[in-house]
XYZ file of C-alpha atoms in Angstrom:
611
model
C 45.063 13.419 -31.966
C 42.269 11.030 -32.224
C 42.540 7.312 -31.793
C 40.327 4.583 -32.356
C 40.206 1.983 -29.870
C 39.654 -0.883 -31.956
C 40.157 -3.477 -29.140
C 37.276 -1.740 -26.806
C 32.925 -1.280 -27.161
C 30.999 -0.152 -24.980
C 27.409 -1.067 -24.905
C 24.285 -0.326 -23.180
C 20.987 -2.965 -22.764
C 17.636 -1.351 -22.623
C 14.430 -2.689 -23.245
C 11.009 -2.134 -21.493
C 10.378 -4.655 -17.712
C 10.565 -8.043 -18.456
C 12.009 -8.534 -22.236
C 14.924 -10.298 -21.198
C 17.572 -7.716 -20.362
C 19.137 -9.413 -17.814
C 18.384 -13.007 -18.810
C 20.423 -11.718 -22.061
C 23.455 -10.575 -19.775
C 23.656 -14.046 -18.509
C 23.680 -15.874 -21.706
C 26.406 -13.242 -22.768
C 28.277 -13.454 -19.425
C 28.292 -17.392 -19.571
C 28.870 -17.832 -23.443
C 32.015 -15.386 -23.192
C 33.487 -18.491 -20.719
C 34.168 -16.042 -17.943
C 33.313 -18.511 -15.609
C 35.140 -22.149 -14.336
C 33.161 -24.840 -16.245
C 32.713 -26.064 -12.592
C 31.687 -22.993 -11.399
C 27.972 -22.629 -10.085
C 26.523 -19.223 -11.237
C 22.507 -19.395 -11.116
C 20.238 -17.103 -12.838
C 19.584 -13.200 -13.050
C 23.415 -12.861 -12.367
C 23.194 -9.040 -12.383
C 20.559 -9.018 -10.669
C 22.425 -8.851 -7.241
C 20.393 -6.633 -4.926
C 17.720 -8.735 -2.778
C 14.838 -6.726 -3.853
C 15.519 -7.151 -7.538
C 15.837 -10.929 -7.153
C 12.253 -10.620 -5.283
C 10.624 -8.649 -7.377
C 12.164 -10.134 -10.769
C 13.233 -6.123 -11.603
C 16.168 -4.309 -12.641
C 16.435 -1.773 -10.495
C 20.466 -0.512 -10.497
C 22.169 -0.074 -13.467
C 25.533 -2.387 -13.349
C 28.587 -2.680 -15.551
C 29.815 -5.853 -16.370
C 32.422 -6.870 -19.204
C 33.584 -9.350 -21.676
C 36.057 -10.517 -24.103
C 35.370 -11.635 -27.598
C 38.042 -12.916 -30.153
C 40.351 -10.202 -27.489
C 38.131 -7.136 -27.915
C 36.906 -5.891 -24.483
C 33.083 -5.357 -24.436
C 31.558 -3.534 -21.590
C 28.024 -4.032 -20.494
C 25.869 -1.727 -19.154
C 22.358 -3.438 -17.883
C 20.069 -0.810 -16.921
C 16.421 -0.873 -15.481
C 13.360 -1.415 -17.534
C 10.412 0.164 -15.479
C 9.761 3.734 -16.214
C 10.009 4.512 -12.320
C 13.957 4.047 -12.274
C 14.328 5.698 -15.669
C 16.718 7.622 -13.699
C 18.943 5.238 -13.763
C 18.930 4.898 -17.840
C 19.400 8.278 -17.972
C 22.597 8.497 -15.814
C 24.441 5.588 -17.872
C 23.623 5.632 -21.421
C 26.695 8.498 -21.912
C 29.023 5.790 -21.377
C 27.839 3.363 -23.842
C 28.506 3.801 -27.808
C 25.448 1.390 -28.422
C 22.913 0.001 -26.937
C 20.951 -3.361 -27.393
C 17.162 -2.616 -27.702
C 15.022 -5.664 -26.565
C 11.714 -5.929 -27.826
C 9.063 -8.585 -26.711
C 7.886 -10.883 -29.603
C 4.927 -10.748 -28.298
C 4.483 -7.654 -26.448
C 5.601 -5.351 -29.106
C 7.320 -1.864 -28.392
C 5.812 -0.486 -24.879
C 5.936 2.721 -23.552
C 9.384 2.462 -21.755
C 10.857 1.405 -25.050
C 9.894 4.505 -26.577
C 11.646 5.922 -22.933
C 14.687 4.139 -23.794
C 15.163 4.325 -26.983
C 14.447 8.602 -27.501
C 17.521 8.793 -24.508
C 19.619 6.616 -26.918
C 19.210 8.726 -29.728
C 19.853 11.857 -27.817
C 23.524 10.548 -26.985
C 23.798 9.503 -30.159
C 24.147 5.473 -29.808
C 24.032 3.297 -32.313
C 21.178 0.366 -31.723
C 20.838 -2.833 -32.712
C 17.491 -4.456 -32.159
C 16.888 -7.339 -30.619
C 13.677 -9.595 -31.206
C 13.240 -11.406 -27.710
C 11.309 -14.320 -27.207
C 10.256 -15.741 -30.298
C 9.588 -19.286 -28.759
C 6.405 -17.933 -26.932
C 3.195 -18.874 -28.429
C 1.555 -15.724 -28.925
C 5.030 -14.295 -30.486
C 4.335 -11.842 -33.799
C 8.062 -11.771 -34.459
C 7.700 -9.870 -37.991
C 4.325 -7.614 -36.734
C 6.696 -6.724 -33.787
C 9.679 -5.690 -36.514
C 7.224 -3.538 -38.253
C 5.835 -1.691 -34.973
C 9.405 -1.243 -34.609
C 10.299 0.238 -37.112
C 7.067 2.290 -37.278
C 8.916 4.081 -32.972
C 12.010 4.133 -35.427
C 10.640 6.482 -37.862
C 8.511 8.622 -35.058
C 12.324 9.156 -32.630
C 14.969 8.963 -34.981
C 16.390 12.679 -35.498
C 18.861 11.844 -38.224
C 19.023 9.189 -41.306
C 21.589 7.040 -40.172
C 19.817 6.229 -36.787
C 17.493 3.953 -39.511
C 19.891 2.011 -40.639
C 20.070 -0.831 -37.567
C 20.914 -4.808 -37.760
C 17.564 -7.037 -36.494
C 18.548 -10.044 -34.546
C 16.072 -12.672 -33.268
C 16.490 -14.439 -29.762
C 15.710 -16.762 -27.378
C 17.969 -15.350 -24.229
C 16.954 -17.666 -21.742
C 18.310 -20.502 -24.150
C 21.488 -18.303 -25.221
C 19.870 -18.342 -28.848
C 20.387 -15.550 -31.319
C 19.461 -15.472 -34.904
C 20.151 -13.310 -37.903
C 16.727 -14.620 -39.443
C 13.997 -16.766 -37.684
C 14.862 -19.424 -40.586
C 18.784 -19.800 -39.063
C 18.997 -22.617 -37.233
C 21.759 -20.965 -34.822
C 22.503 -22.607 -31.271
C 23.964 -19.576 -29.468
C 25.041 -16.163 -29.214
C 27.544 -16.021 -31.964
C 25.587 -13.999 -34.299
C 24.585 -11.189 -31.498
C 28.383 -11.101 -30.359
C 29.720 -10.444 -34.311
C 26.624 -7.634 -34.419
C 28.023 -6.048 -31.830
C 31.393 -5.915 -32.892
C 30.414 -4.724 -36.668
C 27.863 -2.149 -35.410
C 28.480 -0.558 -32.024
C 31.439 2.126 -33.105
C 34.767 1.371 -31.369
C 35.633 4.599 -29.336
C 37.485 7.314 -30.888
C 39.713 9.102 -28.288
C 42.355 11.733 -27.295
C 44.742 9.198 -24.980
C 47.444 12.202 -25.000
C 44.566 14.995 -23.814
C 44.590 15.939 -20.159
C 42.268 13.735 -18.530
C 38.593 14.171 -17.805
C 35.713 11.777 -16.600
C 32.323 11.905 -15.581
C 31.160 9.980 -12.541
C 27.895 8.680 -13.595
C 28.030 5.829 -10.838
C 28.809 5.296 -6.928
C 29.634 1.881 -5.365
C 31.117 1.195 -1.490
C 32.291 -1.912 0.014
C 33.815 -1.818 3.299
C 37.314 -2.171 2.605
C 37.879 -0.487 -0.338
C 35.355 2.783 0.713
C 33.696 4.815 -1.988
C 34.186 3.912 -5.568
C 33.725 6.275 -8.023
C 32.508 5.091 -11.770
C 32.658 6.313 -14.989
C 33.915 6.543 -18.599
C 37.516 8.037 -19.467
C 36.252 10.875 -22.187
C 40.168 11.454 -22.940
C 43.381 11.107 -21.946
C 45.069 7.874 -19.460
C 44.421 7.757 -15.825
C 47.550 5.683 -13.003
C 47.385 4.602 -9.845
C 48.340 7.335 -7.017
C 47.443 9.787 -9.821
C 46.380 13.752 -8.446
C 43.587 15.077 -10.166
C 40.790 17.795 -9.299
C 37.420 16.842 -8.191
C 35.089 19.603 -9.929
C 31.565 19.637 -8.649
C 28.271 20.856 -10.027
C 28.589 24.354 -9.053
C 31.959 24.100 -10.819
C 33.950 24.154 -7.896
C 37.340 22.515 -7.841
C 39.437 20.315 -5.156
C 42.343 18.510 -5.431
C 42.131 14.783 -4.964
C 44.302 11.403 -5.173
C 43.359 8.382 -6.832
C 44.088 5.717 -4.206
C 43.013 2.181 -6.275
C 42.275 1.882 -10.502
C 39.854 -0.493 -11.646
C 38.390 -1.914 -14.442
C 35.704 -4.529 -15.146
C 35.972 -8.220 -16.079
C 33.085 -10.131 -15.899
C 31.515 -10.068 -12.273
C 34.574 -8.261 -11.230
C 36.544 -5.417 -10.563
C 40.516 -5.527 -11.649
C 42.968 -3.451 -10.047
C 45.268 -1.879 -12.665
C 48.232 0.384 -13.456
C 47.077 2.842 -16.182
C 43.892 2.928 -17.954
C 43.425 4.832 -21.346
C 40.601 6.389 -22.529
C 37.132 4.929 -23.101
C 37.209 2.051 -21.031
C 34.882 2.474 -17.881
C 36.704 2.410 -14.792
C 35.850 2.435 -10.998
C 38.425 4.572 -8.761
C 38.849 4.815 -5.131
C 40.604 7.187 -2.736
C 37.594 10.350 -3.551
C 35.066 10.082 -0.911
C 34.052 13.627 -1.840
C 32.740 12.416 -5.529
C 29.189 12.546 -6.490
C 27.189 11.376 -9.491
C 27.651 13.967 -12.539
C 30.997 15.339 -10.890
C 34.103 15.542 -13.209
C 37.749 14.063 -12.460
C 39.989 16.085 -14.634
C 43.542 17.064 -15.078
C 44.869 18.781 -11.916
C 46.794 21.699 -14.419
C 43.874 21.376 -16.870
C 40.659 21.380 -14.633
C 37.695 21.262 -17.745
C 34.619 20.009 -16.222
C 32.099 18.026 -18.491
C 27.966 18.967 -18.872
C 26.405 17.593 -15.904
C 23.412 14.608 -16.508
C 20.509 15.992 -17.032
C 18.040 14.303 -14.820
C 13.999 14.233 -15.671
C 12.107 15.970 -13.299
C 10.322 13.737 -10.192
C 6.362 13.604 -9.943
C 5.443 12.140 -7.186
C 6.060 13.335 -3.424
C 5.651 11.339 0.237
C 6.063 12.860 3.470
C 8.190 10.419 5.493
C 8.263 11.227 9.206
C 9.407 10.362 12.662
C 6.711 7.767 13.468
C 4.615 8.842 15.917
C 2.381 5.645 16.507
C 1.841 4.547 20.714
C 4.473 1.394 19.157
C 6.885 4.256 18.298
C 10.648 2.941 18.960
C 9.755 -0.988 19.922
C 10.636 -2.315 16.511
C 13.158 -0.649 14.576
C 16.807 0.515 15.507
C 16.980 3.319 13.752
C 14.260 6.213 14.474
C 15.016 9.560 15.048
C 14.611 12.596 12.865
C 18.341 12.985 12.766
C 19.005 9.145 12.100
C 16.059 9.111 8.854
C 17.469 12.323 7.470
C 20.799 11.189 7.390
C 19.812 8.169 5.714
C 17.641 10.242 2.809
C 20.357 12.408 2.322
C 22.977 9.775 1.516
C 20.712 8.234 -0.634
C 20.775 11.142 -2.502
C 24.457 10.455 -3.541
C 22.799 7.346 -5.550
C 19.392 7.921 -6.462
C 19.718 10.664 -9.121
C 16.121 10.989 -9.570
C 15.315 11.203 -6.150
C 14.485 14.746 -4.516
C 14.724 15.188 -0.634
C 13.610 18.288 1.489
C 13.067 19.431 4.436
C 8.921 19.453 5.721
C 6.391 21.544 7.893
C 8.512 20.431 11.204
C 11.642 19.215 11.919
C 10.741 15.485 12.719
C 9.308 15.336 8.466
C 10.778 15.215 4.865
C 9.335 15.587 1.535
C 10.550 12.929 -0.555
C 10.123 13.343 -4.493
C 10.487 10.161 -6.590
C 9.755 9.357 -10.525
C 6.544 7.075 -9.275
C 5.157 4.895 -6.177
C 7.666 1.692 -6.569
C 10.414 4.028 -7.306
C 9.383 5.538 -3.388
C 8.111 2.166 -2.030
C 11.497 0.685 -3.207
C 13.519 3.214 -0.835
C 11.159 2.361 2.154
C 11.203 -0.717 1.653
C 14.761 -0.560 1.620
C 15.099 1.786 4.867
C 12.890 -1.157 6.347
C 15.001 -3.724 5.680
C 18.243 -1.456 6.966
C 16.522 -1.315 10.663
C 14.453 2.251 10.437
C 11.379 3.085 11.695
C 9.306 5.691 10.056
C 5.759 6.949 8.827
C 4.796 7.924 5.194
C 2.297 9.573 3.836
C -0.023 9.041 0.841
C 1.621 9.745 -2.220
C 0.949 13.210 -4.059
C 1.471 14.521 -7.878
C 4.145 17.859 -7.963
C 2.050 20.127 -10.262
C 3.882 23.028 -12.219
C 2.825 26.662 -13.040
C 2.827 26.938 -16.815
C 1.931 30.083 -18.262
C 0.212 30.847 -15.671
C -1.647 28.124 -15.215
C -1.314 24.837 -12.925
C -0.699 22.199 -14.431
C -0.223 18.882 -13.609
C 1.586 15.372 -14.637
C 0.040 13.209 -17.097
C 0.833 9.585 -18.091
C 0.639 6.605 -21.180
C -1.297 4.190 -19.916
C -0.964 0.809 -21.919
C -2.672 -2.417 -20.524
C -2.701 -5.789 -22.033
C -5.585 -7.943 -21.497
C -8.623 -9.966 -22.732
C -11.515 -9.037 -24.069
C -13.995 -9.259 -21.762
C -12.701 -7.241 -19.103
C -12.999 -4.446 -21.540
C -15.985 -3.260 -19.517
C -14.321 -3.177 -15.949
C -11.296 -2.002 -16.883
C -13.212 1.343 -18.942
C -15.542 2.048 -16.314
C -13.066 2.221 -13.658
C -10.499 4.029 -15.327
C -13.079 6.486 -15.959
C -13.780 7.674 -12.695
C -9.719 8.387 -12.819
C -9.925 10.997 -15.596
C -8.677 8.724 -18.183
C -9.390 8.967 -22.200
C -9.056 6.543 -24.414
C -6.059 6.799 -27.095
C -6.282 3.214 -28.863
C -8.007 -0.047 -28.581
C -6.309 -2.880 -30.713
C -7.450 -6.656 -30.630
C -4.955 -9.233 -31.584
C -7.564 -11.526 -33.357
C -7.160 -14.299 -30.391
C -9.366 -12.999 -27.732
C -6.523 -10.536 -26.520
C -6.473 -6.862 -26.806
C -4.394 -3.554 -25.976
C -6.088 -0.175 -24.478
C -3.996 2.613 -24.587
C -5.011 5.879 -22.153
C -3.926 9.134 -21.437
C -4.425 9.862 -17.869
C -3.945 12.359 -14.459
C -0.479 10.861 -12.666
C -3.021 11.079 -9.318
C -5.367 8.761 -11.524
C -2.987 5.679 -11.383
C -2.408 6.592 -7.581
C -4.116 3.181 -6.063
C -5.053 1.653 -9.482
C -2.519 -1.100 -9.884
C -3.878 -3.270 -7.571
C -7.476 -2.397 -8.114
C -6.468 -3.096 -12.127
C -5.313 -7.029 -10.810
C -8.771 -7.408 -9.308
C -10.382 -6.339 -12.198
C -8.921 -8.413 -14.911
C -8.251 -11.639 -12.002
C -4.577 -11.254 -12.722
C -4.617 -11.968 -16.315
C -3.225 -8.934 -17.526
C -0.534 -6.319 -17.132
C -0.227 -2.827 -17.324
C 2.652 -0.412 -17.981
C 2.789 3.894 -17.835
C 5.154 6.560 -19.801
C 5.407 9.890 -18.612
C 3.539 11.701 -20.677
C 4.411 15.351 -19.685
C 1.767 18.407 -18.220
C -1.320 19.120 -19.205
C -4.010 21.619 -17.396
C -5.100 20.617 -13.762
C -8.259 17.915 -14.936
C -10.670 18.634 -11.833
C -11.434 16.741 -8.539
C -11.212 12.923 -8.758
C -14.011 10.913 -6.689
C -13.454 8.761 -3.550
C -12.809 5.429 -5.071
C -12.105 3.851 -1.482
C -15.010 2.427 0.592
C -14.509 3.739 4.580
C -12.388 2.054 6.982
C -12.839 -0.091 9.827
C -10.289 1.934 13.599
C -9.795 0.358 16.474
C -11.526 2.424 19.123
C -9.661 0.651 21.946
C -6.366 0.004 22.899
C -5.341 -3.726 23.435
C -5.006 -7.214 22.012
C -7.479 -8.174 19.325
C -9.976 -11.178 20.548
C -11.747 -13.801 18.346
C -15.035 -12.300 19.284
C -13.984 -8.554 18.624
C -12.878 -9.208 14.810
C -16.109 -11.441 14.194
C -17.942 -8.464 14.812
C -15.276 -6.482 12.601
C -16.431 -9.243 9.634
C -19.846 -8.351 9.520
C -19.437 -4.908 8.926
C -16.421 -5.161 6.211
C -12.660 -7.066 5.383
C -10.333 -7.109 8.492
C -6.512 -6.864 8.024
C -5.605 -8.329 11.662
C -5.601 -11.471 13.098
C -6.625 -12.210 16.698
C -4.158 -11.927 19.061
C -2.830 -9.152 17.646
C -1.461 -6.043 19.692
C -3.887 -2.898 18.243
C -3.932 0.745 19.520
C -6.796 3.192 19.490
C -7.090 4.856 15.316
C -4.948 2.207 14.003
C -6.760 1.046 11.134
C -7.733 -2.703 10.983
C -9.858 -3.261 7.743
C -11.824 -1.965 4.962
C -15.903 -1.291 5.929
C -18.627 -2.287 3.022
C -20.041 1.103 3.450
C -18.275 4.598 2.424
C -18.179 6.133 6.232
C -15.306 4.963 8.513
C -15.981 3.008 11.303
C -15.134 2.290 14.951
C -15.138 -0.830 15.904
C -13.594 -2.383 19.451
C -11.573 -5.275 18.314
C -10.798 -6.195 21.535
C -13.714 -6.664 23.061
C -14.055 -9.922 25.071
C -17.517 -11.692 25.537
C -19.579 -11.112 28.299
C -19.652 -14.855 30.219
C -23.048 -15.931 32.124
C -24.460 -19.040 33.642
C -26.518 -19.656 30.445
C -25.403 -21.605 27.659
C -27.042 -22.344 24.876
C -26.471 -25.854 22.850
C -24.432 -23.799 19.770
C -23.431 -20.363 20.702
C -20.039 -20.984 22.583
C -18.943 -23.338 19.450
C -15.707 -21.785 18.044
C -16.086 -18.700 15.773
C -14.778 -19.196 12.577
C -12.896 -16.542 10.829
C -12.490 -14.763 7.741
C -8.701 -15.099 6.568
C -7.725 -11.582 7.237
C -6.451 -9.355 4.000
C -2.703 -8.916 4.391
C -1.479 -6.146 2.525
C 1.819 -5.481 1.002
C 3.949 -2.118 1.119
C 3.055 -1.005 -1.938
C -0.383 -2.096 -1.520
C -0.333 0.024 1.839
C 0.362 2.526 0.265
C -2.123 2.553 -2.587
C -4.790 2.266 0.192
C -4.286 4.979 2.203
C -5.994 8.355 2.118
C -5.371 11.830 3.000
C -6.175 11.334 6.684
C -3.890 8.459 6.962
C -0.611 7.274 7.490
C 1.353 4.085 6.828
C 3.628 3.131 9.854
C 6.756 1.229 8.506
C 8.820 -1.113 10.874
C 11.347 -3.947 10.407
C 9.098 -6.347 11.710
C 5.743 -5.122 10.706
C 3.344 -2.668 8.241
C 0.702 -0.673 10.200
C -2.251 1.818 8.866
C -3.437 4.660 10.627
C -5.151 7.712 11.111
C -3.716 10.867 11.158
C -4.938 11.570 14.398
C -5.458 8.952 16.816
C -8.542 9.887 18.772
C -12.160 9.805 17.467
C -12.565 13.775 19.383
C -9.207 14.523 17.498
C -10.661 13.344 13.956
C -14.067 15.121 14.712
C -12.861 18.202 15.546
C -10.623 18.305 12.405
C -13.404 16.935 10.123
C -15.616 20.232 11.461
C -12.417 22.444 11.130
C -12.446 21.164 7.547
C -15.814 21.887 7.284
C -15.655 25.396 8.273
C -12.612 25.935 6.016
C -14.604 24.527 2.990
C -17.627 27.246 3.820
């Protein structure tokens, strides 16, 4: 029989990058009085992983929970750029509502639309949440109406219309029924969610079953499974079966019960169902695996999981500075490593390459792959990746390939730039809308391979006064050859240590990305020539001392800063023919093949190919 837990919700934030999600879990988190008074929590509290407090991201989903007037509220804060959209999709079964933030000023993006169609599919109820309204370009009311307007377009049945509008300033814990209230906190979001998100209605006398839609590890406890109790009660030192995708059941023992309360995990007795729970004592469990009743052993629908569009090839590196750097390096060591990140990283896709010392690593877009690296970096491994390539599909007979919503935010006179570049990438124009204050919003269509090296080239363009945000946008027929949009680049030719003289010749013939005294080895590449042909250049050439001097020539050389490039900038740079080498300590470019005879004789091999 049915029950309806009315001292339990469970709710979900989403929202496109940067609306507020996690500022919004703070205020929540801190206004519920989890915390001492005395106690010193900072900012982005969720936010726990290093790279998401660098990069000002969401990139985990996390639970967290609440009490309010004694009902329980979990939290779910997911991720709001479209490349960990994985991550949305994994969670959002565990949540009977969801928050959607929306940007006063910003509007609906295209990871809002994201969000919000996965919401409806499980069937949550929203309630929208105006973010922001203190900003100076904020349209609180034209925002409501665009809102609406994605409302209408989604919703796939009557009631999903029918949603409470709140208006909020998170980072001052401000939430308003109207803009006119003249509220001081987050009273009026915590009653919304209490009259709108349903309480959940469940079978605590069914045999148990739960989906684990999460996996967390510390070092004492070991694995933890997560997930949401669809029905029944789960105990301590409880058997149950373990049924995996394939449907395939083993017997398992819960060894530790846990539920959330604020930052924490609580070990428990018994847990009924609908709360969301953590258990430990199944090392075996993946994400989309069911727990269920050991004489009863149902298994749920697995998550479905969109489809990954981008590929790298990350290898054993194979630079002459192979094994000096990193700790971790072998083919054996890196494939371990992507293969238990597999466990985690739903949307991830792993297999094996050409030869055993590479992998072909599938991701949702380049930060959702740079991330991992990045990550692997940090961790102590040493690898080489490739330049990152679309996964095109065979429709109808046809090949097809990936195709994204492009939406940038700028000003109007980089209109001009911004067109004529994007251009060259295949991209048409779907909307141009001007705000009336100088600002304006271009909306494309355009080739996933298009965007491959534009996000930094887009910065230059508009001199950092814009942003820029892509949608899946699902296949359309292969659009053609794209053009070079790279100038050549500048190799070392010799082996060595860079020299003040060497790189001053380097700087008259393009950008340099070394600085002297710098250990170099012969293809490595060290800048970025003004003309479209790559370039040897000896960097570590020394100069040629004689009994002449003339009154200014020795005075010091004076050089460019060099360029220093980021990962993801790396990897936006590269071409076909080259590599990125990744190392705890540094971020190398390459050629494919080291030696000028080695790159000729594949250039003519190309050549003949071609004929």
């Amino acid at each position: 029989m049915l029950q309806t837990r009315h001292d339990l919700r469970n709710v979900a934030i989403i929202a496109h990058v940067d609306h507020g999600k996690t500022t919004l879990v703070d205020g929540l988190l801190k206004q519920s009085k989890i915390f001492r008074e005395n106690q010193h929590v900072g900012e982005l509290i969720m936010d726990s992983n290093d790279l998401e407090r660098e990069r000002g991201i969401t990139i985990l989903a996390k639970n967290t929970a609440i009490m309010y007037r004694g009902i329980k509220i979990n939290i779910i804060d997911t991720p709001g750029h479209a490349d960990f959209g994985g991550e949305v999709e994994r969670v959002l079964g565990m949540a009977d509502g969801c928050l959607l933030l929306v940007d006063a000023a910003e509007g609906p993006m295209p990871q809002t639309r994201f969000v919000l169609q996965k919401a409806f599919q499980v069937g949550l109820k929203p309630i929208v949440v105006i973010n922001k309204i203190d900003r100076k370009d904020a349209r609180a009311e034209e925002v409501l109406s665009l809102t609406q307007d994605l409302f209408l377009d989604l919703a796939t049945r009557d009631d999903q219309l029918d949603f409470p509008v709140l208006y909020a300033i998170a980072r001052e814990g401000i939430a308003k029924r109207s803009l006119d209230d003249d509220s001081t906190d987050f009273q009026p979001l915590f009653q919304a969610i209490l009259e709108t998100v349903p309480p959940p209605e469940v079978d605590v006398d069914a045999p148990v079953q739960m989906l684990v839609t999460a996996l967390d590890w510390d070092d004492y406890k070991g694995k933890y499974a997560i997930g949401r109790i669809g029905r029944g009660s789960l105990k301590a030192g409880q058997p149950l079966m373990l049924i995996d995708r394939e449907g395939k059941p083993t017997r398992q023992k819960i060894a530790g019960l846990f539920t959330y309360q604020g930052l924490k995990r609580v070990e428990t007795e018994e847990v009924l169902a609908g709360d969301i729970i953590a258990v430990t004592g199944i090392a075996s469990a993946n994400i989309g695996e069911t727990l269920a009743d050991v004489n009863v052993p149902e298994a749920l629908p697995t998550i479905e999981i969109s489809e990954p569009t981008l590929k790298m090839t990350f290898g054993v590196n194979t630079s002459p500075f192979a094994g000096r750097e990193g700790k971790w390096s072998t083919s054996r060591q890196i494939r371990a490593r992507l293969y238990r990140e597999l466990e985690t990283n739903v949307s991830l896709r792993v297999h094996d390459g050409a030869s055993a010392d590479e992998f072909i690593v599938s991701g949702r877009g380049e930060l959702h792959l740079s991330v991992l690296i990045e990550t692997m970096r940090r961790e102590g491994y040493e690898l080489q990746v490739s330049r990152a390539e679309v996964i095109t599909k065979e429709i109808d007979g046809q090949r097809c390939e990936p195709m994204e919503h492009l939406v940038i935010d700028t000003f109007e006179q980089y209109i001009g730039a911004i067109s004529e570049s994007l251009a060259k990438r295949m991209a048409k124009v779907k909307d141009l809308h001007h705000d009336g204050r100088g600002g304006v919003r271009l909306e494309y269509t355009i080739p996933t391979r298009g965007l491959i090296g534009f996000r930094n080239q887009f910065l230059t363009l508009v001199q950092g006064n814009g942003a820029m945000a892509t949608l899946f946008d699902g296949y359309a027929p292969w659009q053609g050859t794209l053009p070079i949009t790279r100038n050549g680049a500048l190799i070392a030719s010799d082996a060595g240590v860079t020299t003040t003289y060497g790189l001053n010749n380097a700087q008259q013939r393009g950008d340099t990305f070394v600085d002297a005294g710098t250990q170099v080895y012969e293809g490595m590449i060290i800048g970025l020539n003004a003309r479209p042909d790559d370039l040897a250049v000896n960097v570590c050439k020394e100069k040629k001392l004689t009994n002449i001097r003339s009154s200014t020539s020795d005075i010091a050389v004076r050089l460019t800063p060099r360029v220093i490039l980021s990962l993801e900038q790396s990897l936006d740079f590269i071409n076909a023919d080259e590599l990125v080498e990744v190392t705890p300590q540094n971020i190398r470019l390459r050629k494919r093949y080291l030696s000028q005879h080695e790159r000729n004789r594949m250039r003519d091999l190309a050549g003949v190919q071609s004929e």
